[in-house]
Amino acid sequence: MGVQGLTGLVEERASFFTELRVRDTKLVIDGSSLYHRLCFAAASAAEFRRGGDYGPFAAAVGDFFGSLRACRVAPFVVLDGGRDADDRKLAALRGRAAERLRAAHGLSRGEGGCLLPLLTRQAFVQALGRLGVPFVQCFAEADREIAGLANRWGCPVLSLDSDFCVFDLAGGYCPLSHFQWRSVCPAEGAPGCYVPARCFSAERFCRHFGRLDKSLLPLFAVMVGNDYVGLAALEVFFSKARLPRGGAAGKGGKHARLQGLLHWLSQFAEPAEAVGSVLKYLQKHQREEIRELLCASMEDYTPSDVDLEEFFRNGKYECEAARKAGLPRWVLDALAKGELAPFISDALILRSTFLHVQVENMQRPSAHSTALPIRQVIYRLLLKGPRNAEAASPSQLANELPVVCEFDRLQKTLKKTFVQAASLPTDFCDDHFPLDKLIEVPMSCRQMLLLETLGVKMSFLESIPSHLQLPIAVTCYWIRCSEPKVKLHQLKALLLMIVSGELHRITNDPDPTVVHAEDDSIAYNDFLKWKEKKLQNEGFDLDAAHSFCQWQCCLQMGLYLNQLLCTPLAEPDLTSRLYSGTLVHRLHQELKSTPSVENLFSSSPKMTRLYQVLLNTVAS
């Protein structure tokens, strides 16, 4: 994310920042930066290795917005959507996916590092909804819309993306790394309190480089390389131009090149003049193409005219790219409200998706391969196939079914695979599930298709609490489709983890009218003592990790299919400790040596009964 090397350059000098006391203001927050920051700050390599702990992450999200509320700061979170229709960031996204793959492999071998757990973004969106924090999911990249909204309100942007050093922001850019939300201070001589922060000053930055005009910063960003433009096209310029302070290629490293370019640009009054001078260093046949590339790329730093204020007022999101895509109105609304994931718009518009790697056994097929049949049904619902599937021969049908390009790992490398959409079962012909009218299909039909995909009958789930029906249906699917087969200890560990999440939820319910049964409280305290004692063990079983990764992949795609079918089953709450990688790994280890751990919640008849119901349902 951002301009290559710019964060390091601006962090070298405290003088590029002004001190800021954030209180009594609106604040536009880059959602992607925030959930990455909170996740990486709250977890250790051991937790990343085990697939993440969403409960503590959700608690950190709650604490963050609690600090803002205490300072009377009104937050508005803006999230990235899917990839742009022209897919200009594909090369950057592939590079990032390869980096994640290297990090996952390192973690699987016991090395340190950070890797965003698979369902973090979904947990973040759920936490925002639960906290009542206003948020919007943009149709594509959010940067320009974040800048547009902040300028409309004259308030700061909170992010960790160096692109915001380049935008002309009326209220300034506050890097999350300098936003001390855990150290709220009382205001001097006034009621209330504030968050100590620093705000990047483009004026000070430009003044340092020979009174550089701010309007040249977008050209600088494009020339040194961002997510959209690489350096290769301009390498001739950097090799020939005499940049001040030894800033040419190979003389002093990346920051020297950045500093040299900034000083060189300071001689020009405006971007067109500078572009003309850059082109003189290139061959004549390249010049027009590079001019167009530079000018088009500088537009990426123009704040968007999409009116997000209107969305936060009445829930309607309008943008030209969304209109051009020609998607059904209900799909656009659901995307903007975060009720559908960017995965859905990528599959629908680009017929291309990225499957994020986890810490899994790299010698085995990707954990995502277990959930492939669910994805194929999603692709079928999104994309049109042959008009008359019944009349088509099997070979015609196979040739006409839509195809989606998936980026996933093959052992330790990123690989592109073309996946054919599923042919819906006979009882579910395409005409019954048109995308534009999917919201109008009877709920019973939508539920039937979801459960048919997962291989479960509703009658099996009736004894399960409604908010756990989807996770248990997914667990049944996981047991049936995983390769190698799920071991009994792995299943029991997973179900005990789900029960512990339920116990945490009911004993920590903030509603004062809810009466907690004494035996539940005793069971919860006993569980906390057990956990405190047992979580110190750092043993790691890579094969068990791979199996639990497969479960998360199945849950992710089960969630996406459920959302696409307009939630015929209740959406499970990831923020209430539905999945804790640290705990499920510990339970799995204990069950292998001490089977009596299965009776962990024996002092609560309610939790014991729930565990038996879950186990019997999955076994049946």
Coordinates of C-alpha atoms in Angstrom, one line a residue:
M1 CA 0.0 0.0 0.0
G2 CA 1.2 3.5 -0.8
V3 CA 4.3 5.1 -2.3
Q4 CA 7.5 2.9 -2.2
G5 CA 9.9 4.2 0.5
L6 CA 7.9 7.3 1.4
T7 CA 6.9 6.2 4.9
G8 CA 10.5 5.6 5.8
L9 CA 11.5 8.9 4.4
V10 CA 8.9 11.0 6.3
E11 CA 9.6 9.1 9.5
E12 CA 13.2 10.2 9.4
R13 CA 12.3 13.8 10.4
A14 CA 10.0 14.7 13.3
S15 CA 9.9 18.2 11.8
F16 CA 7.6 16.9 9.0
F17 CA 4.8 16.4 11.6
T18 CA 2.8 18.7 13.8
E19 CA 1.5 17.7 17.2
L20 CA -2.3 17.2 17.3
R21 CA -4.8 16.7 20.1
V22 CA -7.7 14.8 18.6
R23 CA -11.0 15.6 20.2
D24 CA -14.5 17.0 19.3
T25 CA -14.1 16.2 15.6
K26 CA -15.1 13.9 12.9
L27 CA -12.4 11.5 11.8
V28 CA -12.3 9.6 8.5
I29 CA -10.6 6.2 9.1
D30 CA -9.0 4.0 6.5
G31 CA -10.6 0.7 7.6
S32 CA -8.0 -1.6 6.0
S33 CA -5.1 0.2 7.8
L34 CA -6.9 0.1 11.1
Y35 CA -7.8 -3.6 11.2
H36 CA -4.2 -4.6 10.1
R37 CA -2.7 -2.3 12.7
L38 CA -5.0 -3.6 15.5
C39 CA -4.6 -7.2 14.5
F40 CA -0.8 -7.1 14.3
A41 CA -0.5 -5.1 17.6
A42 CA -2.8 -7.5 19.5
A43 CA -1.3 -10.9 18.4
S44 CA 2.0 -12.7 18.5
A45 CA 3.7 -15.0 16.0
A46 CA 2.4 -18.0 18.0
E47 CA -1.2 -16.8 17.5
F48 CA -0.7 -16.1 13.8
R49 CA 0.7 -19.6 13.5
R50 CA -2.4 -21.1 14.9
G51 CA -4.9 -19.2 12.7
G52 CA -5.7 -16.2 14.8
D53 CA -7.8 -15.4 17.9
Y54 CA -10.8 -13.2 16.8
G55 CA -12.2 -12.5 20.3
P56 CA -9.2 -10.5 21.6
F57 CA -9.0 -8.8 18.2
A58 CA -12.7 -7.7 18.5
A59 CA -12.0 -6.5 22.0
A60 CA -9.1 -4.3 20.7
V61 CA -11.5 -2.9 18.1
G62 CA -14.0 -2.1 20.9
D63 CA -11.3 -0.5 23.1
F64 CA -10.1 1.7 20.1
F65 CA -13.6 3.1 19.4
G66 CA -14.2 3.5 23.2
S67 CA -11.1 5.8 23.3
L68 CA -12.6 7.9 20.4
R69 CA -16.0 8.1 22.1
A70 CA -14.3 9.3 25.3
C71 CA -12.8 12.2 23.4
R72 CA -16.1 13.0 21.5
V73 CA -14.6 11.9 18.2
A74 CA -17.1 10.8 15.6
P75 CA -15.5 8.0 13.5
F76 CA -16.5 7.2 10.0
V77 CA -14.7 4.0 8.7
V78 CA -14.2 3.6 4.9
L79 CA -13.2 0.2 3.6
D80 CA -11.7 -0.9 0.3
G81 CA -14.0 -2.9 -1.9
G82 CA -13.0 -5.2 -4.7
R83 CA -10.4 -4.6 -7.4
D84 CA -10.9 -1.9 -10.0
A85 CA -12.6 -3.0 -13.2
D86 CA -9.3 -2.3 -15.2
D87 CA -7.4 -4.5 -12.6
R88 CA -4.4 -2.1 -12.7
K89 CA -3.2 -3.3 -9.3
L90 CA -3.0 -7.0 -10.3
A91 CA 0.8 -7.1 -10.4
A92 CA 1.0 -5.4 -6.9
L93 CA -1.6 -7.8 -5.5
R94 CA 0.2 -10.8 -6.9
G95 CA 3.4 -9.5 -5.3
R96 CA 1.6 -9.1 -2.0
A97 CA 0.1 -12.6 -2.2
A98 CA 3.6 -14.0 -2.8
E99 CA 4.9 -12.0 0.3
R100 CA 2.1 -13.5 2.4
L101 CA 3.0 -17.0 1.2
R102 CA 6.6 -16.5 2.2
A103 CA 5.5 -15.2 5.7
A104 CA 3.1 -18.2 6.1
H105 CA 5.9 -20.7 5.2
G106 CA 8.2 -19.0 7.7
L107 CA 5.6 -19.2 10.4
S108 CA 5.0 -22.8 9.7
R109 CA 8.7 -23.5 10.3
G110 CA 8.7 -21.7 13.7
E111 CA 10.0 -18.4 12.5
G112 CA 8.6 -15.0 13.6
G113 CA 6.4 -12.8 11.5
C114 CA 2.9 -11.5 10.9
L115 CA 0.1 -12.9 8.8
L116 CA -3.4 -11.6 8.8
P117 CA -5.7 -14.4 9.9
L118 CA -8.3 -15.4 7.3
L119 CA -11.5 -14.0 8.8
T120 CA -10.0 -10.8 10.3
R121 CA -11.8 -8.5 7.9
Q122 CA -15.1 -10.2 8.5
A123 CA -14.6 -10.0 12.3
F124 CA -13.8 -6.3 11.9
V125 CA -17.0 -5.6 9.9
Q126 CA -19.1 -7.5 12.5
A127 CA -17.4 -5.6 15.3
L128 CA -18.2 -2.2 13.6
G129 CA -21.8 -3.2 13.3
R130 CA -22.0 -4.4 16.9
L131 CA -20.5 -1.1 18.1
G132 CA -22.7 1.0 15.9
V133 CA -19.7 2.6 14.2
P134 CA -20.7 4.1 10.8
F135 CA -18.9 2.4 7.9
V136 CA -19.0 2.1 4.2
Q137 CA -17.4 -0.4 1.8
C138 CA -16.3 1.3 -1.4
F139 CA -16.9 -0.2 -4.7
A140 CA -13.1 -0.5 -5.3
E141 CA -10.0 1.2 -3.9
A142 CA -11.0 3.5 -1.1
D143 CA -8.2 6.1 -1.0
R144 CA -9.8 8.8 -3.3
E145 CA -13.1 8.5 -1.5
I146 CA -11.5 8.8 1.9
A147 CA -9.7 12.0 0.8
G148 CA -13.0 13.3 -0.8
L149 CA -15.0 12.8 2.4
A150 CA -12.3 14.2 4.7
N151 CA -12.0 17.3 2.6
R152 CA -15.8 17.7 2.5
W153 CA -15.8 17.8 6.3
G154 CA -12.3 19.4 6.8
C155 CA -11.3 16.7 9.2
P156 CA -8.2 14.5 9.5
V157 CA -7.6 11.1 7.8
L158 CA -6.4 8.3 10.0
S159 CA -4.4 5.6 8.1
L160 CA -1.1 3.9 7.6
D161 CA -1.0 4.4 3.9
S162 CA 1.7 6.8 2.6
D163 CA -0.5 7.7 -0.3
F164 CA -2.2 10.2 2.1
C165 CA 1.1 12.1 2.3
V166 CA 0.5 12.9 -1.4
F167 CA -3.2 13.8 -1.4
D168 CA -4.0 17.5 -0.7
L169 CA -6.0 17.1 2.6
A170 CA -7.7 20.0 4.3
G171 CA -7.6 18.4 7.7
G172 CA -4.3 16.6 7.3
Y173 CA -3.2 13.0 7.5
C174 CA -2.6 11.3 10.9
P175 CA -0.5 8.1 10.7
L176 CA -1.9 5.3 12.9
S177 CA 1.7 4.8 14.2
H178 CA 1.5 8.2 15.9
F179 CA -2.1 8.0 17.1
Q180 CA -1.8 7.2 20.8
W181 CA -5.3 6.0 21.4
R182 CA -4.3 3.9 24.4
S183 CA -2.9 7.0 26.2
V184 CA -6.0 9.3 26.3
C185 CA -5.1 12.6 28.1
P186 CA -7.3 15.0 30.1
A187 CA -7.6 18.3 28.4
E188 CA -6.0 21.3 30.1
G189 CA -8.3 23.9 31.4
A190 CA -11.3 22.4 29.6
P191 CA -13.7 19.5 30.2
G192 CA -13.1 16.2 28.3
C193 CA -10.0 14.6 27.0
Y194 CA -8.0 14.0 23.8
V195 CA -5.9 11.5 21.9
P196 CA -2.3 12.6 21.4
A197 CA -1.4 12.3 17.7
R198 CA 0.8 13.7 15.0
C199 CA -0.3 15.1 11.7
F200 CA 1.8 15.0 8.6
S201 CA 2.5 18.5 7.2
A202 CA 2.8 18.5 3.4
E203 CA 3.8 22.2 3.7
R204 CA 6.8 21.4 5.9
F205 CA 7.7 18.4 3.8
C206 CA 7.7 20.5 0.6
R207 CA 9.6 23.4 2.2
H208 CA 12.4 21.0 3.2
F209 CA 12.9 20.1 -0.5
G210 CA 13.6 23.5 -1.9
R211 CA 10.1 24.9 -1.6
L212 CA 8.6 22.2 -3.8
D213 CA 5.1 23.0 -5.0
K214 CA 2.5 20.6 -3.4
S215 CA 0.9 20.0 -6.8
L216 CA 4.1 18.1 -7.8
L217 CA 3.7 15.4 -5.1
P218 CA 1.4 13.2 -7.2
L219 CA 4.0 13.2 -10.0
F220 CA 6.7 12.3 -7.5
A221 CA 4.6 9.4 -6.2
V222 CA 3.9 8.0 -9.6
M223 CA 7.6 8.3 -10.6
V224 CA 9.0 6.4 -7.6
G225 CA 6.3 3.8 -7.9
N226 CA 3.0 3.0 -6.2
D227 CA 0.5 0.1 -6.4
Y228 CA -0.5 1.2 -9.9
V229 CA 2.8 2.1 -11.6
G230 CA 6.1 0.3 -11.5
L231 CA 9.6 1.8 -11.9
A232 CA 10.6 0.0 -15.1
A233 CA 9.2 2.5 -17.6
L234 CA 11.1 5.4 -15.9
E235 CA 14.4 3.6 -15.2
V236 CA 16.0 5.4 -18.2
F237 CA 15.2 8.7 -16.7
F238 CA 16.7 7.8 -13.3
S239 CA 19.9 6.5 -15.0
K240 CA 20.4 9.6 -17.1
A241 CA 19.1 12.5 -15.0
R242 CA 21.5 14.3 -12.8
L243 CA 19.5 14.2 -9.6
P244 CA 20.8 16.4 -6.7
R245 CA 22.5 14.9 -3.6
G246 CA 23.6 11.7 -5.4
G247 CA 20.0 10.6 -6.0
A248 CA 20.6 8.7 -9.3
A249 CA 20.1 4.9 -9.4
G250 CA 22.6 3.0 -7.4
K251 CA 24.0 6.0 -5.4
G252 CA 22.9 5.9 -1.8
G253 CA 19.8 3.7 -1.8
K254 CA 16.1 4.2 -2.0
H255 CA 15.8 7.3 0.2
A256 CA 18.6 9.0 -1.7
R257 CA 16.7 8.5 -4.9
L258 CA 13.5 9.9 -3.4
Q259 CA 15.3 12.9 -2.0
G260 CA 17.1 13.5 -5.2
L261 CA 13.8 13.4 -7.2
L262 CA 12.1 15.8 -4.8
H263 CA 14.9 18.3 -5.1
W264 CA 14.9 17.9 -8.9
L265 CA 11.1 18.5 -9.1
S266 CA 11.4 21.7 -7.0
Q267 CA 12.7 23.6 -10.0
F268 CA 9.3 23.3 -11.7
A269 CA 6.2 25.4 -11.1
E270 CA 3.6 22.8 -12.1
P271 CA 3.3 19.1 -13.1
A272 CA 3.0 19.6 -16.9
E273 CA 6.3 21.4 -17.1
A274 CA 8.0 18.6 -15.0
V275 CA 6.4 15.9 -17.1
G276 CA 7.8 17.6 -20.3
S277 CA 11.3 17.6 -18.8
V278 CA 11.1 13.9 -17.8
L279 CA 10.0 12.9 -21.3
K280 CA 13.2 14.5 -22.8
Y281 CA 15.2 11.7 -21.3
L282 CA 13.1 8.9 -23.0
Q283 CA 13.2 7.7 -26.6
K284 CA 10.8 9.6 -28.9
H285 CA 8.6 6.6 -29.6
Q286 CA 7.9 6.1 -25.9
R287 CA 7.1 9.7 -24.9
E288 CA 3.4 9.9 -25.7
E289 CA 2.6 6.6 -24.1
I290 CA 4.6 7.5 -20.9
R291 CA 3.0 11.0 -20.8
E292 CA -0.5 9.4 -20.9
L293 CA 0.5 6.9 -18.2
L294 CA 1.9 9.6 -15.9
C295 CA -1.1 12.0 -16.3
A296 CA -3.6 9.2 -15.8
S297 CA -1.8 7.9 -12.8
M298 CA -1.6 11.4 -11.2
E299 CA -5.4 11.5 -11.3
D300 CA -5.3 8.7 -8.7
Y301 CA -4.4 11.5 -6.2
T302 CA -7.4 13.6 -7.0
P303 CA -10.0 13.3 -4.2
S304 CA -13.1 11.5 -5.5
D305 CA -16.4 13.3 -6.1
V306 CA -18.4 10.2 -4.8
D307 CA -20.6 11.7 -2.1
L308 CA -20.0 9.4 0.9
E309 CA -21.7 12.0 3.1
E310 CA -24.9 11.1 1.3
F311 CA -24.3 7.4 2.1
F312 CA -23.8 8.1 5.8
R313 CA -27.0 10.2 5.7
N314 CA -29.4 7.8 3.9
G315 CA -27.5 4.6 3.1
K316 CA -27.3 5.1 -0.7
Y317 CA -24.0 4.7 -2.4
E318 CA -23.6 6.0 -5.9
C319 CA -20.4 6.0 -8.0
E320 CA -19.7 5.9 -11.7
A321 CA -17.7 2.6 -11.6
A322 CA -20.6 0.9 -9.9
R323 CA -23.1 2.2 -12.5
K324 CA -20.8 1.0 -15.4
A325 CA -20.6 -2.4 -13.8
G326 CA -24.4 -2.8 -14.3
L327 CA -24.8 -4.8 -11.1
P328 CA -28.3 -5.3 -9.6
R329 CA -29.3 -2.6 -7.1
W330 CA -29.5 -5.0 -4.2
V331 CA -26.0 -6.2 -4.8
L332 CA -24.6 -2.7 -4.9
D333 CA -26.4 -1.8 -1.7
A334 CA -25.2 -5.0 0.1
L335 CA -21.6 -4.4 -1.0
A336 CA -21.7 -0.8 0.3
K337 CA -23.1 -2.0 3.6
G338 CA -20.4 -4.7 3.9
E339 CA -23.1 -7.4 3.7
L340 CA -21.3 -8.9 0.7
A341 CA -17.5 -9.3 0.7
P342 CA -15.1 -7.9 -2.0
F343 CA -14.5 -11.5 -3.0
I344 CA -18.1 -11.4 -4.5
S345 CA -17.5 -8.3 -6.6
D346 CA -14.1 -9.6 -7.9
A347 CA -15.7 -12.9 -9.0
L348 CA -18.7 -11.1 -10.5
I349 CA -16.9 -8.3 -12.4
L350 CA -13.4 -9.6 -13.1
R351 CA -14.1 -13.4 -12.9
S352 CA -10.9 -13.5 -10.8
T353 CA -10.3 -14.0 -7.1
F354 CA -7.4 -14.2 -4.6
L355 CA -7.5 -17.0 -1.9
H356 CA -5.5 -15.8 1.0
V357 CA -2.9 -18.3 2.4
Q358 CA -2.8 -19.4 6.0
V359 CA -0.1 -21.2 8.1
E360 CA -0.7 -24.7 6.6
N361 CA 1.3 -27.7 5.5
M362 CA 2.9 -26.4 2.3
Q363 CA 3.5 -30.0 1.0
R364 CA -0.3 -30.6 0.9
P365 CA -2.8 -29.1 -1.5
S366 CA -4.0 -25.6 -0.4
A367 CA -6.5 -25.6 2.5
H368 CA -8.8 -23.7 0.2
S369 CA -9.2 -26.7 -2.1
T370 CA -11.6 -28.2 0.6
A371 CA -14.0 -25.4 0.0
L372 CA -13.8 -25.5 -3.8
P373 CA -17.4 -27.0 -4.3
I374 CA -18.8 -24.1 -2.2
R375 CA -17.0 -21.5 -4.3
Q376 CA -18.2 -23.2 -7.5
V377 CA -21.8 -22.7 -6.3
I378 CA -21.1 -19.1 -5.5
Y379 CA -19.6 -18.6 -9.0
R380 CA -22.7 -20.2 -10.6
L381 CA -25.1 -17.9 -8.8
L382 CA -23.0 -14.8 -9.8
L383 CA -22.3 -15.7 -13.4
K384 CA -24.5 -16.6 -16.3
G385 CA -24.3 -20.0 -18.0
P386 CA -26.2 -21.6 -20.8
R387 CA -29.8 -20.5 -21.2
N388 CA -31.3 -24.0 -21.3
A389 CA -29.2 -26.3 -19.0
E390 CA -31.6 -29.2 -19.2
A391 CA -31.5 -29.4 -23.0
A392 CA -27.7 -29.2 -23.2
S393 CA -25.7 -32.3 -23.4
P394 CA -23.1 -32.9 -20.5
S395 CA -20.3 -31.9 -22.9
Q396 CA -22.1 -28.7 -24.0
L397 CA -22.9 -27.9 -20.4
A398 CA -19.2 -28.3 -19.3
N399 CA -18.1 -26.1 -22.1
E400 CA -20.6 -23.3 -21.4
L401 CA -20.4 -23.1 -17.6
P402 CA -18.7 -19.9 -16.5
V403 CA -15.0 -20.0 -15.5
V404 CA -13.3 -18.0 -12.8
C405 CA -9.5 -17.5 -12.4
E406 CA -8.4 -18.2 -8.8
F407 CA -5.0 -17.2 -7.4
D408 CA -4.0 -19.7 -4.8
R409 CA -0.8 -21.5 -3.6
L410 CA 0.6 -24.6 -5.2
Q411 CA 3.1 -25.8 -2.5
K412 CA 5.2 -22.7 -1.9
T413 CA 4.4 -20.7 -5.0
L414 CA 1.4 -18.6 -6.1
K415 CA -0.4 -20.2 -9.0
K416 CA -3.3 -19.2 -11.3
T417 CA -6.0 -21.9 -11.8
F418 CA -9.2 -21.7 -13.9
V419 CA -12.2 -23.1 -12.0
Q420 CA -15.5 -24.0 -13.6
A421 CA -18.7 -22.9 -11.9
A422 CA -20.9 -25.7 -10.5
S423 CA -23.9 -27.0 -12.4
L424 CA -26.7 -26.5 -9.8
P425 CA -28.6 -29.7 -8.7
T426 CA -31.7 -30.6 -10.7
D427 CA -34.1 -29.2 -8.1
F428 CA -32.3 -25.8 -8.4
C429 CA -32.5 -24.7 -12.0
D430 CA -30.9 -21.4 -12.9
D431 CA -34.2 -19.7 -13.6
H432 CA -35.1 -20.1 -9.9
F433 CA -32.0 -18.2 -8.8
P434 CA -31.5 -15.1 -11.1
L435 CA -29.0 -12.8 -9.5
D436 CA -31.1 -9.7 -10.0
K437 CA -34.1 -11.3 -8.2
L438 CA -32.2 -13.5 -5.7
I439 CA -33.4 -11.3 -2.9
E440 CA -37.0 -12.2 -3.9
V441 CA -36.6 -16.0 -4.0
P442 CA -38.5 -17.6 -1.1
M443 CA -36.3 -18.0 2.0
S444 CA -37.0 -21.8 2.2
C445 CA -35.6 -22.2 -1.4
R446 CA -32.4 -20.2 -0.6
Q447 CA -31.9 -22.1 2.7
M448 CA -32.4 -25.4 0.8
L449 CA -29.7 -24.5 -1.7
L450 CA -27.3 -23.5 1.1
L451 CA -27.8 -26.7 3.0
E452 CA -27.7 -28.8 -0.1
T453 CA -24.3 -27.3 -1.0
L454 CA -23.1 -28.1 2.6
G455 CA -24.6 -31.6 2.5
V456 CA -26.8 -31.1 5.5
K457 CA -30.6 -31.3 6.1
M458 CA -32.4 -28.7 8.2
S459 CA -33.9 -31.4 10.4
F460 CA -30.4 -32.2 11.7
L461 CA -29.8 -28.6 12.7
E462 CA -33.1 -27.9 14.5
S463 CA -31.7 -28.8 18.0
I464 CA -28.8 -26.4 17.4
P465 CA -29.0 -22.7 18.6
S466 CA -29.8 -20.6 15.5
H467 CA -26.5 -18.6 15.6
L468 CA -24.5 -21.9 15.6
Q469 CA -26.4 -23.6 12.8
L470 CA -24.1 -22.3 10.0
P471 CA -20.8 -23.2 11.8
I472 CA -22.1 -26.7 12.5
A473 CA -23.4 -27.2 9.0
V474 CA -19.9 -26.1 7.8
T475 CA -18.3 -28.5 10.3
C476 CA -20.4 -31.4 8.8
Y477 CA -19.1 -30.3 5.3
W478 CA -15.5 -30.1 6.6
I479 CA -15.6 -33.6 7.9
R480 CA -17.1 -35.0 4.7
C481 CA -14.8 -33.1 2.2
S482 CA -11.4 -32.7 4.0
E483 CA -8.4 -34.5 2.7
P484 CA -6.8 -36.1 4.7
K485 CA -9.8 -37.0 6.8
V486 CA -10.5 -35.1 10.0
K487 CA -9.4 -36.9 13.1
L488 CA -11.8 -37.4 16.1
H489 CA -9.5 -35.4 18.4
Q490 CA -9.6 -32.5 15.9
L491 CA -13.4 -32.5 15.7
K492 CA -13.8 -32.7 19.5
A493 CA -11.2 -29.9 20.0
L494 CA -13.2 -27.7 17.6
L495 CA -16.5 -28.4 19.2
L496 CA -15.1 -27.8 22.7
M497 CA -13.7 -24.4 21.4
I498 CA -17.2 -23.5 20.1
V499 CA -18.8 -24.4 23.5
S500 CA -16.1 -22.3 25.3
G501 CA -17.1 -19.3 23.0
E502 CA -20.7 -19.8 24.0
L503 CA -19.9 -19.9 27.7
H504 CA -17.8 -16.7 27.3
R505 CA -20.7 -15.1 25.5
I506 CA -23.4 -15.8 28.1
T507 CA -21.3 -15.1 31.1
N508 CA -20.0 -11.8 29.7
D509 CA -23.4 -10.6 28.4
P510 CA -23.5 -6.8 29.3
D511 CA -27.3 -6.9 29.4
P512 CA -28.1 -6.3 33.1
T513 CA -31.5 -8.1 32.7
V514 CA -29.8 -11.4 31.8
V515 CA -29.5 -13.7 34.8
H516 CA -26.3 -15.9 34.7
A517 CA -26.8 -19.4 36.0
E518 CA -24.4 -20.0 38.9
D519 CA -23.1 -23.3 37.4
D520 CA -22.3 -21.4 34.2
S521 CA -20.2 -18.9 36.1
I522 CA -18.4 -21.7 38.0
A523 CA -17.7 -23.6 34.7
Y524 CA -16.4 -20.4 33.1
N525 CA -14.0 -19.7 36.1
D526 CA -12.8 -23.3 36.0
F527 CA -12.2 -23.0 32.3
L528 CA -10.2 -19.8 32.7
K529 CA -8.0 -21.5 35.3
W530 CA -7.5 -24.4 33.0
K531 CA -6.7 -22.1 30.1
E532 CA -4.3 -20.0 32.1
K533 CA -2.4 -23.2 33.1
K534 CA -2.4 -24.9 29.7
L535 CA -1.8 -22.2 27.2
Q536 CA 1.8 -21.8 28.2
N537 CA 2.7 -24.9 26.1
E538 CA 4.1 -23.9 22.8
G539 CA 3.9 -27.2 20.9
F540 CA 2.7 -27.0 17.4
D541 CA 1.2 -29.7 15.2
L542 CA 1.4 -28.7 11.5
D543 CA -1.0 -31.4 10.3
A544 CA -3.7 -30.3 12.9
A545 CA -3.1 -26.7 11.9
H546 CA -3.7 -27.6 8.3
S547 CA -7.0 -29.3 9.2
F548 CA -8.2 -26.2 11.2
C549 CA -7.1 -24.0 8.3
Q550 CA -9.4 -26.1 6.1
W551 CA -12.3 -25.5 8.5
Q552 CA -11.7 -21.7 8.4
C553 CA -11.7 -21.8 4.6
C554 CA -15.0 -23.7 4.6
L555 CA -16.5 -21.3 7.2
Q556 CA -15.4 -18.3 5.1
M557 CA -17.0 -19.6 1.9
G558 CA -20.1 -20.8 3.9
L559 CA -20.4 -17.2 5.2
Y560 CA -20.1 -15.8 1.7
L561 CA -22.6 -18.2 0.2
N562 CA -25.0 -17.5 3.1
Q563 CA -24.6 -13.7 2.5
L564 CA -25.1 -14.1 -1.2
L565 CA -28.3 -16.0 -0.5
C566 CA -29.4 -13.1 1.8
T567 CA -28.7 -15.0 5.1
P568 CA -31.2 -17.9 5.1
L569 CA -29.2 -19.0 8.3
A570 CA -28.2 -16.6 11.0
E571 CA -24.7 -15.1 10.5
P572 CA -22.4 -16.5 13.2
D573 CA -20.7 -13.9 15.4
L574 CA -16.9 -14.1 14.9
T575 CA -16.4 -11.4 17.6
S576 CA -17.8 -13.7 20.3
R577 CA -14.8 -16.1 20.2
L578 CA -16.3 -18.5 17.7
Y579 CA -12.8 -19.4 16.7
S580 CA -9.6 -19.2 18.8
G581 CA -6.6 -20.8 17.2
T582 CA -4.6 -20.8 20.4
L583 CA -7.3 -22.6 22.3
V584 CA -8.3 -25.2 19.6
H585 CA -4.6 -26.3 19.3
R586 CA -4.2 -26.6 23.0
L587 CA -7.4 -28.6 23.3
H588 CA -6.3 -30.9 20.5
Q589 CA -3.0 -31.5 22.2
E590 CA -4.7 -32.2 25.6
L591 CA -7.3 -34.6 24.1
K592 CA -4.5 -36.8 22.7
S593 CA -3.0 -37.3 26.1
T594 CA -5.8 -36.6 28.5
P595 CA -9.3 -37.7 27.1
S596 CA -11.0 -36.4 30.3
V597 CA -10.5 -32.8 28.9
E598 CA -13.8 -33.6 27.1
N599 CA -15.5 -33.1 30.5
L600 CA -14.0 -29.6 30.8
F601 CA -17.5 -28.0 31.2
S602 CA -19.0 -30.7 33.4
S603 CA -20.0 -28.2 36.1
S604 CA -22.4 -26.6 33.7
P605 CA -25.2 -29.0 32.7
K606 CA -26.2 -26.5 29.9
M607 CA -22.8 -26.5 28.3
T608 CA -22.4 -30.2 28.7
R609 CA -25.7 -30.7 26.9
L610 CA -24.7 -28.3 24.2
Y611 CA -21.4 -30.1 23.6
Q612 CA -23.3 -33.5 23.3
V613 CA -25.9 -32.0 20.9
L614 CA -23.1 -30.6 18.7
L615 CA -21.1 -33.8 18.7
N616 CA -24.2 -36.0 18.0
T617 CA -25.4 -33.7 15.2
V618 CA -22.0 -33.8 13.4
A619 CA -21.6 -37.6 14.0
S620 CA -25.1 -38.2 12.6

